[in-house]
PDB file of C-alpha atoms in Angstrom:
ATOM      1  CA  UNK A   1     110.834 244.285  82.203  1.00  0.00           C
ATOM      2  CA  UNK A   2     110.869 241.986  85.302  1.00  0.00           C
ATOM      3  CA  UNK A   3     113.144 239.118  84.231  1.00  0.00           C
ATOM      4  CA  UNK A   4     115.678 241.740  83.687  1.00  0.00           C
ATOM      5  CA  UNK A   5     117.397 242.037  87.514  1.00  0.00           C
ATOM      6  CA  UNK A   6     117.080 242.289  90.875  1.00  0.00           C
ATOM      7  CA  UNK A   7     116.673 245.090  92.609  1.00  0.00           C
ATOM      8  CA  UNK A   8     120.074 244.606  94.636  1.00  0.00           C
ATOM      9  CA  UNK A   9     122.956 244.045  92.349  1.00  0.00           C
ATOM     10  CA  UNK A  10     125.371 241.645  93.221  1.00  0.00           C
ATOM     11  CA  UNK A  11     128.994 242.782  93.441  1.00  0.00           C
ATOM     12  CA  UNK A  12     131.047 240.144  95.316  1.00  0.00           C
ATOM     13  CA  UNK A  13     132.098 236.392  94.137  1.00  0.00           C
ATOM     14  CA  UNK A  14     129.280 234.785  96.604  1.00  0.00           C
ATOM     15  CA  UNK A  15     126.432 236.960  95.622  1.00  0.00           C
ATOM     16  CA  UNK A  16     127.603 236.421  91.790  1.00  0.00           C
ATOM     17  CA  UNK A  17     127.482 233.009  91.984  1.00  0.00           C
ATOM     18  CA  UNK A  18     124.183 232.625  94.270  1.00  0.00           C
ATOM     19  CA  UNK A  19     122.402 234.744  91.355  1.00  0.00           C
ATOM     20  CA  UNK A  20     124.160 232.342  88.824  1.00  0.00           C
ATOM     21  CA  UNK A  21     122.510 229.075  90.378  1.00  0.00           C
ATOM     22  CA  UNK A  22     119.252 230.935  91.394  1.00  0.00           C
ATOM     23  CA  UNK A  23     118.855 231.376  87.621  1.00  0.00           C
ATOM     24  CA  UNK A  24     120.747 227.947  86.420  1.00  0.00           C
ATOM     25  CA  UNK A  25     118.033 225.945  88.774  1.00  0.00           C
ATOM     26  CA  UNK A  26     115.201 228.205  87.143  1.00  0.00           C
ATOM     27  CA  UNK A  27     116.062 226.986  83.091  1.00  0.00           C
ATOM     28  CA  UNK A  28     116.874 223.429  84.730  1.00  0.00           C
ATOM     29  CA  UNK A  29     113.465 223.509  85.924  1.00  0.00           C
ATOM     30  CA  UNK A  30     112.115 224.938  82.784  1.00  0.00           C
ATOM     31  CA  UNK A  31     113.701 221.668  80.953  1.00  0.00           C
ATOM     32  CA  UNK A  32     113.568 219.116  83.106  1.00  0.00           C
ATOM     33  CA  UNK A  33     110.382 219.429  85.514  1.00  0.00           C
ATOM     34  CA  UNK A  34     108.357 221.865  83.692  1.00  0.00           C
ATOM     35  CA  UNK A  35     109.567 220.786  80.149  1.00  0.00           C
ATOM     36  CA  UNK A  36     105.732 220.084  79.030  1.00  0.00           C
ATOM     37  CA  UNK A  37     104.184 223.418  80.151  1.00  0.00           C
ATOM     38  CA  UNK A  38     107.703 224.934  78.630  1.00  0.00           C
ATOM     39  CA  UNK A  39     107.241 223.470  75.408  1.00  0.00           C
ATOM     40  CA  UNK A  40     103.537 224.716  75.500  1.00  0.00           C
ATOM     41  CA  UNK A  41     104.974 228.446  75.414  1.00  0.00           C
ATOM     42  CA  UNK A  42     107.263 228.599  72.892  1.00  0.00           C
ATOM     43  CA  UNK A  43     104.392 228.212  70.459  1.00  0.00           C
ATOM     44  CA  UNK A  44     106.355 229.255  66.440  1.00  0.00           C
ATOM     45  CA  UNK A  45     103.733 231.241  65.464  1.00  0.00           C
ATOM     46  CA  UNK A  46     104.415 233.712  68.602  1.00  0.00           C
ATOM     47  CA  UNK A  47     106.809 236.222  68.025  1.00  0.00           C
ATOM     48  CA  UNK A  48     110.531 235.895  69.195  1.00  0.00           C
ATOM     49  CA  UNK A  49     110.849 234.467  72.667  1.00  0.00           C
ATOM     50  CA  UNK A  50     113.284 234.240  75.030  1.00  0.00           C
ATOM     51  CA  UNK A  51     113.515 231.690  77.898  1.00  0.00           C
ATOM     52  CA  UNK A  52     114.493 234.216  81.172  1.00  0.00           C
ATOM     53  CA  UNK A  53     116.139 232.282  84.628  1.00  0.00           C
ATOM     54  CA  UNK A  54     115.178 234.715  87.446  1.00  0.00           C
ATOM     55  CA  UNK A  55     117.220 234.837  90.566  1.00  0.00           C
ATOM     56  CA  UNK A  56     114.066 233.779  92.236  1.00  0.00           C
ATOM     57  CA  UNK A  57     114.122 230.928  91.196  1.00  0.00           C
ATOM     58  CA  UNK A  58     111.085 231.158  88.562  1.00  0.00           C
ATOM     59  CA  UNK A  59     111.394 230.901  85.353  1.00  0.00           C
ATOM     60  CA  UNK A  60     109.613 233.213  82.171  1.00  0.00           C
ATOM     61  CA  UNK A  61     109.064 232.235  78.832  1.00  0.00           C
ATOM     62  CA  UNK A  62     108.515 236.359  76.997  1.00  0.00           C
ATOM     63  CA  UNK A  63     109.420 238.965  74.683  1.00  0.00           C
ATOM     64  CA  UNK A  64     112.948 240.490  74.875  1.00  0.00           C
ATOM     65  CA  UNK A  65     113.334 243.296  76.877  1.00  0.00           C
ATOM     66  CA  UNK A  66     112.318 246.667  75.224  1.00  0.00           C
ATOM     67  CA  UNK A  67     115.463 249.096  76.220  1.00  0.00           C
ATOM     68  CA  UNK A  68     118.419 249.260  73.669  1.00  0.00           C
ATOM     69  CA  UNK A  69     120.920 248.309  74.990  1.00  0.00           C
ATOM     70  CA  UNK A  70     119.182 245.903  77.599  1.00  0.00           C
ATOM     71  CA  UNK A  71     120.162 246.345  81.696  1.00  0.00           C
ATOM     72  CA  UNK A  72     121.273 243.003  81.189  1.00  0.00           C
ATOM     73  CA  UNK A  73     122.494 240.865  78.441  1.00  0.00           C
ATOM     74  CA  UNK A  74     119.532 239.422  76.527  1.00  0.00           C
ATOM     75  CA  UNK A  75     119.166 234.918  76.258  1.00  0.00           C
ATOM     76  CA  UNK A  76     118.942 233.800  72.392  1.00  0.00           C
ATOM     77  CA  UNK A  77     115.894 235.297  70.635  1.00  0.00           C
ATOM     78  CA  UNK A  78     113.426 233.290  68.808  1.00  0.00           C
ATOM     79  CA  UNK A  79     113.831 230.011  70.491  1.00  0.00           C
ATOM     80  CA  UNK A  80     110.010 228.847  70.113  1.00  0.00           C
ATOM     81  CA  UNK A  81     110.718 229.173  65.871  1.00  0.00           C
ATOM     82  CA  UNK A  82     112.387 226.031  65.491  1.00  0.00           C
ATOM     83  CA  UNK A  83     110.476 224.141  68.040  1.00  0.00           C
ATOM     84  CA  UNK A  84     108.296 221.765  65.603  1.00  0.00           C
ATOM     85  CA  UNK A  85     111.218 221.582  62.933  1.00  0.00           C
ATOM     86  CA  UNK A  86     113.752 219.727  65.139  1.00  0.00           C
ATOM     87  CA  UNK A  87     113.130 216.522  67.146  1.00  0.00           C
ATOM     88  CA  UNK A  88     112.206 217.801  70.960  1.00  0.00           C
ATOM     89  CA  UNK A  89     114.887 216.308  73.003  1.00  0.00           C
ATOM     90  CA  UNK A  90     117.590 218.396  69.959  1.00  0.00           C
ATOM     91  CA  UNK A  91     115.581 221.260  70.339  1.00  0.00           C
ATOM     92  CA  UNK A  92     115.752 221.420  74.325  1.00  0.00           C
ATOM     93  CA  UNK A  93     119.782 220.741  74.154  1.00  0.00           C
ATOM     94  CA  UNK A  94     119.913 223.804  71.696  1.00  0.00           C
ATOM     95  CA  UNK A  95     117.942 225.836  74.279  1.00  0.00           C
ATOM     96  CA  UNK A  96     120.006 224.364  76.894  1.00  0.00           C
ATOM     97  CA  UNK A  97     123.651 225.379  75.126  1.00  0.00           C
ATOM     98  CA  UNK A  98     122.008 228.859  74.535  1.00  0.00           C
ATOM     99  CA  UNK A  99     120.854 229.199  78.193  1.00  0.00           C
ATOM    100  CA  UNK A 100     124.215 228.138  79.285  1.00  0.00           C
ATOM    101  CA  UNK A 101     126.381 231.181  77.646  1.00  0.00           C
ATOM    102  CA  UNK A 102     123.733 233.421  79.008  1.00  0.00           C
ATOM    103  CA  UNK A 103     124.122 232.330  82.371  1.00  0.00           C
ATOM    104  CA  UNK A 104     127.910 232.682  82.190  1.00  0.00           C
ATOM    105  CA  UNK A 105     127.434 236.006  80.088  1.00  0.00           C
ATOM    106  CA  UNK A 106     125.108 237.509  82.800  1.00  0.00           C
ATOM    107  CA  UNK A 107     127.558 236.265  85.889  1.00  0.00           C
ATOM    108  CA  UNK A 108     130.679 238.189  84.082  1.00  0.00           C
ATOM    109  CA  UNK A 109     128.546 241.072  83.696  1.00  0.00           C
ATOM    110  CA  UNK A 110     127.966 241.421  87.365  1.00  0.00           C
ATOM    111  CA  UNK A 111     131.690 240.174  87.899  1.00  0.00           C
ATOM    112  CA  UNK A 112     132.923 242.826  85.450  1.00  0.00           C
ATOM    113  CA  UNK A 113     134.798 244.927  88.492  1.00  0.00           C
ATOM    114  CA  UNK A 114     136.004 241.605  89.971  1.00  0.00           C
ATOM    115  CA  UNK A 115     139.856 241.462  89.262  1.00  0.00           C
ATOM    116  CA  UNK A 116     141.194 238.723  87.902  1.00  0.00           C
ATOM    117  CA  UNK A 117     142.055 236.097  90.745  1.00  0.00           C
ATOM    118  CA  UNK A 118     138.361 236.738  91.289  1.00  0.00           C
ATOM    119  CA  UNK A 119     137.069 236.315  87.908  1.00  0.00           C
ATOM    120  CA  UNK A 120     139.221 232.869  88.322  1.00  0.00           C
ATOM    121  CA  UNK A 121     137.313 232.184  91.257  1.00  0.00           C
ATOM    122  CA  UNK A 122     134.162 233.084  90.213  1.00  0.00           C
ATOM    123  CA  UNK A 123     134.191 230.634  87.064  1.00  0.00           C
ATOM    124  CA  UNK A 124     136.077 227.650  89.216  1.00  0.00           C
ATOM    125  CA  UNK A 125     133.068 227.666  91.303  1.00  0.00           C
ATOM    126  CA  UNK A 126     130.451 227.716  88.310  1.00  0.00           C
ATOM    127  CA  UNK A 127     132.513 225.374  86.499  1.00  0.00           C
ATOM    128  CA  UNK A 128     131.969 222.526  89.362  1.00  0.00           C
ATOM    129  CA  UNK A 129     128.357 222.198  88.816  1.00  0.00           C
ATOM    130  CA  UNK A 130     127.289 220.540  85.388  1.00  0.00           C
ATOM    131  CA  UNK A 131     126.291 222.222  82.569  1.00  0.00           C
ATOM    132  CA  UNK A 132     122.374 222.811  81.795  1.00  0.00           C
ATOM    133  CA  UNK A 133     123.430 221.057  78.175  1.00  0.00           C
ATOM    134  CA  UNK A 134     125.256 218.343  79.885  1.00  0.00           C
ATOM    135  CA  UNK A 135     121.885 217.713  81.831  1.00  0.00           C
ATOM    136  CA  UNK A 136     119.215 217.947  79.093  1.00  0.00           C
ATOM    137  CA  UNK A 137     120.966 216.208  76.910  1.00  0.00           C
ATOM    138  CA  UNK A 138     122.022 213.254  78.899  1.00  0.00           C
ATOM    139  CA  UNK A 139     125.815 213.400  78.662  1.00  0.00           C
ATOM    140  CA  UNK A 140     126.187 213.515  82.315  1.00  0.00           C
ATOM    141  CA  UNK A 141     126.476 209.465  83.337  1.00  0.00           C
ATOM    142  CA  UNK A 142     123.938 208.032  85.387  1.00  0.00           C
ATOM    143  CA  UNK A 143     124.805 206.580  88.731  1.00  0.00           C
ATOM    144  CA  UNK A 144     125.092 202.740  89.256  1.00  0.00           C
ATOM    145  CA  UNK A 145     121.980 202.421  91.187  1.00  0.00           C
ATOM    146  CA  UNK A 146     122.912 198.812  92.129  1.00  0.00           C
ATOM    147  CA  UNK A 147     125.173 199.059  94.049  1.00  0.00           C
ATOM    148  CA  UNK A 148     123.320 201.208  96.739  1.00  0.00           C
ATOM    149  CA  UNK A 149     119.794 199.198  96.420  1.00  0.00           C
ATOM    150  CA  UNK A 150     120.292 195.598  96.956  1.00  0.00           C
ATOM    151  CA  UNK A 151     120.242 193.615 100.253  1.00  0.00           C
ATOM    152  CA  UNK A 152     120.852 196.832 102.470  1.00  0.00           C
ATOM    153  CA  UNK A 153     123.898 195.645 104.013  1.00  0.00           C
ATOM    154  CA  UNK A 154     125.859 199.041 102.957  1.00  0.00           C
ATOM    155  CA  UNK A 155     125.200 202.148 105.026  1.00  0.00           C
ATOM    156  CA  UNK A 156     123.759 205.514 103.398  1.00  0.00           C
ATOM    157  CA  UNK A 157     125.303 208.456 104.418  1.00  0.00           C
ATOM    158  CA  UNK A 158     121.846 210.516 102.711  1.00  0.00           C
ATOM    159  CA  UNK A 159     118.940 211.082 104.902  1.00  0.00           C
ATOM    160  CA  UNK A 160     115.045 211.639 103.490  1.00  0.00           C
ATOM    161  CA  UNK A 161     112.678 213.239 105.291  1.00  0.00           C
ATOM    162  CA  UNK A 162     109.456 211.331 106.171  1.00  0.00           C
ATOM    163  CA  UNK A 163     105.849 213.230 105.413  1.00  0.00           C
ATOM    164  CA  UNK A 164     105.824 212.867 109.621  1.00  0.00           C
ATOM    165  CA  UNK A 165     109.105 215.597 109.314  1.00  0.00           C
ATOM    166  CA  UNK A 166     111.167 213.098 110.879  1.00  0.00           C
ATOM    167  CA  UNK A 167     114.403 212.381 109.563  1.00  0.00           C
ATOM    168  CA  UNK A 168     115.494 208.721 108.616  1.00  0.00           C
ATOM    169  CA  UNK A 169     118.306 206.748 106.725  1.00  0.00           C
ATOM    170  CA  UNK A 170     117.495 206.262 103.365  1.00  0.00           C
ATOM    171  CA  UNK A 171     117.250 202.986 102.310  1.00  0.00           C
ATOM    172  CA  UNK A 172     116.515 203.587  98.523  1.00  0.00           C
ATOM    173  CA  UNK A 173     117.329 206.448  96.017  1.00  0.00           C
ATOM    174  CA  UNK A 174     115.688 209.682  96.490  1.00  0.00           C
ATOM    175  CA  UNK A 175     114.465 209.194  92.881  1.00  0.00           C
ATOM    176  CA  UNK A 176     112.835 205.850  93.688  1.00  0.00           C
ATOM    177  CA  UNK A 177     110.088 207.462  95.566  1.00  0.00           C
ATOM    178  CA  UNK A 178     109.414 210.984  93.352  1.00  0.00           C
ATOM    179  CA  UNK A 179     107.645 208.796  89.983  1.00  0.00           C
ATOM    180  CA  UNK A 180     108.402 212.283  88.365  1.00  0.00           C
ATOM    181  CA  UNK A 181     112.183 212.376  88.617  1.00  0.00           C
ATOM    182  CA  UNK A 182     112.133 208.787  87.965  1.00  0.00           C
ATOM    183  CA  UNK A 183     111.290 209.467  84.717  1.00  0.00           C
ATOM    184  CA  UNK A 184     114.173 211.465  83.620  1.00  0.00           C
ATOM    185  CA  UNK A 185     116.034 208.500  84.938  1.00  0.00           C
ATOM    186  CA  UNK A 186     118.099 210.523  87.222  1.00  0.00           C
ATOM    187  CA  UNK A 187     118.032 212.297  90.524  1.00  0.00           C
ATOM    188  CA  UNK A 188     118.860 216.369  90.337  1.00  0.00           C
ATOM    189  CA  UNK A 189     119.038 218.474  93.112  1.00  0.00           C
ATOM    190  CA  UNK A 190     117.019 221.137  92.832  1.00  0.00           C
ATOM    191  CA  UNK A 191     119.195 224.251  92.945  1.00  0.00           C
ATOM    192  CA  UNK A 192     122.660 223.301  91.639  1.00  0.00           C
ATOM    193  CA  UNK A 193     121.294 220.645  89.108  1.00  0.00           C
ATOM    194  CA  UNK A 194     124.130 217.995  90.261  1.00  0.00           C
ATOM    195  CA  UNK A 195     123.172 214.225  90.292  1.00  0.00           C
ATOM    196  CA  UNK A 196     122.652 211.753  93.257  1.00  0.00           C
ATOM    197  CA  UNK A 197     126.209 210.612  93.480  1.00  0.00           C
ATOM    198  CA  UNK A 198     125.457 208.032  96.626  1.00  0.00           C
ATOM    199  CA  UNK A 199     127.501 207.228  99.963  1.00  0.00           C
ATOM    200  CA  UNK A 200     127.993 209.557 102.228  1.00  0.00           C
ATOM    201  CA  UNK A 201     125.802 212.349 100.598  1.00  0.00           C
ATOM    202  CA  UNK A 202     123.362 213.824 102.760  1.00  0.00           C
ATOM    203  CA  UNK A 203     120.092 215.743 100.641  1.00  0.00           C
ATOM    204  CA  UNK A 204     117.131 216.671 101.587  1.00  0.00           C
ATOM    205  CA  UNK A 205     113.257 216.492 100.160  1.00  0.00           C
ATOM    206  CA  UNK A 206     110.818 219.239  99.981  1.00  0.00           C
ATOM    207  CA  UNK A 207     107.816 218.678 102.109  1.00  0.00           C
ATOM    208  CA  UNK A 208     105.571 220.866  99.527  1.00  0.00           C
ATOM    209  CA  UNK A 209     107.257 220.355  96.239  1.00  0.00           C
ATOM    210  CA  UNK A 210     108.655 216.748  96.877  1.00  0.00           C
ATOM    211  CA  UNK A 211     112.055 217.878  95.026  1.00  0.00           C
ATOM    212  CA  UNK A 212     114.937 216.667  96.219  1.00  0.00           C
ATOM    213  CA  UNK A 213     117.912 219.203  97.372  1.00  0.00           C
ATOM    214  CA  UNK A 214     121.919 218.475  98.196  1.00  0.00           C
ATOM    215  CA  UNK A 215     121.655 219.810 102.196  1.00  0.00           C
ATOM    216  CA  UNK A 216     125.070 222.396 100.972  1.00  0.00           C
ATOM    217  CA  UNK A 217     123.150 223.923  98.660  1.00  0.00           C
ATOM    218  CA  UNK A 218     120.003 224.754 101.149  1.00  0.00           C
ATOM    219  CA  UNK A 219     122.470 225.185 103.935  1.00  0.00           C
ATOM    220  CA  UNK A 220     120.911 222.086 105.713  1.00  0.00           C
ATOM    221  CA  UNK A 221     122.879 220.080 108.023  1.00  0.00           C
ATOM    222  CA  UNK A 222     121.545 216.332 108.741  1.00  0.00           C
ATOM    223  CA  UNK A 223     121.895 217.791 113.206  1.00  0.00           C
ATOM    224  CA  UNK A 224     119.653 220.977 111.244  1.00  0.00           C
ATOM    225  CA  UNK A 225     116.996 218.463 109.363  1.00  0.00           C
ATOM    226  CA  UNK A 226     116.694 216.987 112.879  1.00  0.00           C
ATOM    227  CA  UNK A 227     114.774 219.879 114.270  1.00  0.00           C
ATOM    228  CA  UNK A 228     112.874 220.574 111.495  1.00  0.00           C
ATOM    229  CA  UNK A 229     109.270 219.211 111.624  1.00  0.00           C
ATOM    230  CA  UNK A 230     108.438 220.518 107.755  1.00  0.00           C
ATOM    231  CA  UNK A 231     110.866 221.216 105.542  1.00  0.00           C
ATOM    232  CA  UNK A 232     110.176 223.919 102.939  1.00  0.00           C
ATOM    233  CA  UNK A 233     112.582 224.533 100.309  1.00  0.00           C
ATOM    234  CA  UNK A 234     113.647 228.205  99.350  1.00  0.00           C
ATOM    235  CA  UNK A 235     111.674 228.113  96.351  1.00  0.00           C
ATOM    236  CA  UNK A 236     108.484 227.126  97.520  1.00  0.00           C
ATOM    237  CA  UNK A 237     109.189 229.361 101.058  1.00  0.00           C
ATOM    238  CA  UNK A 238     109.302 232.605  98.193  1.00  0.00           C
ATOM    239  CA  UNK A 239     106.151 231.403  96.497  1.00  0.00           C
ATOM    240  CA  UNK A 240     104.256 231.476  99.896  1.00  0.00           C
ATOM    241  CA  UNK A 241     105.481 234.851 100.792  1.00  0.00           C
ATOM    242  CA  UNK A 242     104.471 236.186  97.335  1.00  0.00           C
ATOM    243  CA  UNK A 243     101.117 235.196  98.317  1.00  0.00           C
TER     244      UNK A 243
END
């Protein structure tokens, strides 16, 4: 089945936890961008469904996989059966708590020769970014936005690239000029999931997809964003080499 794994296995701490947020920004995507096509899939009267994070970055709503046991361990089963009996935003926070202990279930598979000062590691780092649940549901805080947005006389460490590819101070949220993540009523960086937490915070936009990115988690420096005309994020750079 092809949401199962990739064809390399990871084995150290770094290429655990790079499959861990490959997958984590997949189901965040799944429940916060994509939440209406999402919803869509997990139609009750389909047999049970599981929601699959790839470490591509895509995301798969399908059948379990076939094999007993499974190459890797399975998400919840039957997910899309009690979509219409719960109210929506309920039913994605169950999804979300599910998806959660897979991702940490699949990451201590792959870690399962790490010894323990690595295991230690290996959840320390995982354990910095917020949870899917805490996301979906909310429970992380939003940012006081007005602080950062009134007469301009505070400097912005974040920089926002231009459609022109030129790189500029940003004078207003990231979220104040994407109408989509403005209405989840919070800025989330694409690949960890983390919020917009203001000064001194450098992230970067997607010239294709318009999402926004932290520039540590797409390895982008603001002397790197200088010299880049059109910036591509690694998502939408895979779906144009699929093609």
């Amino acid at each position: 089945m092809a949401s199962s794994i990739s064809s390399s296995t990871p084995r150290s701490i770094d290429e655990i936890f790079n499959d861990f947020t490959s997958r984590r920004t997949a189901i965040l995507r799944a429940l916060t961008y994509d939440v209406d096509e999402f919803y869509s899939l997990c139609d009750p009267e389909k047999e049970n469904m599981c929601l699959y994070g790839l470490s591509n970055e895509s995301w798969e709503v399908t059948l379990p996989a076939e094999e007993v046991p499974p190459e890797l361990p399975e998400p919840v089963l039957g997910i899309n059966f009690a979509r219409d009996g719960m109210n929506r935003k309920d039913w994605l926070s169950l999804v979300a708590v599910h998806s959660d202990c897979w991702l940490n279930s699949v990451a201590f598979y792959f870690g399962a020769r790490l010894n323990r000062n690595e295991r230690k590691r290996l959840f320390s780092l995982m354990n910095e970014l917020p949870t899917i649940f805490e996301i979906v549901s909310g429970r992380k805080p939003l940012k006081d936005k007005t602080t950062t947005t009134d007469s301009g006389s505070k400097s912005r460490g974040s920089l926002k690239r231009s459609n022109e590819g030129q790189v500029k101070s940003n004078s207003k949220l990231p979220d104040e000029s994407n109408g989509e993540e403005e209405e989840h009523g919070e800025t989330l960086c694409g690949s960890c999931g983390g919020n917009y937490s203001g000064d001194d915070e450098f992230w970067i936009g997607c010239d294709i997809c318009e999402r926004w990115y932290h520039g540590k988690c797409v390895k982008i420096t603001p002397a790197k964003a200088d010299s880049i005309k059109q910036y591509k994020c690694p998502s939408c750079n895979s779906k144009k080499g699929k093609q």
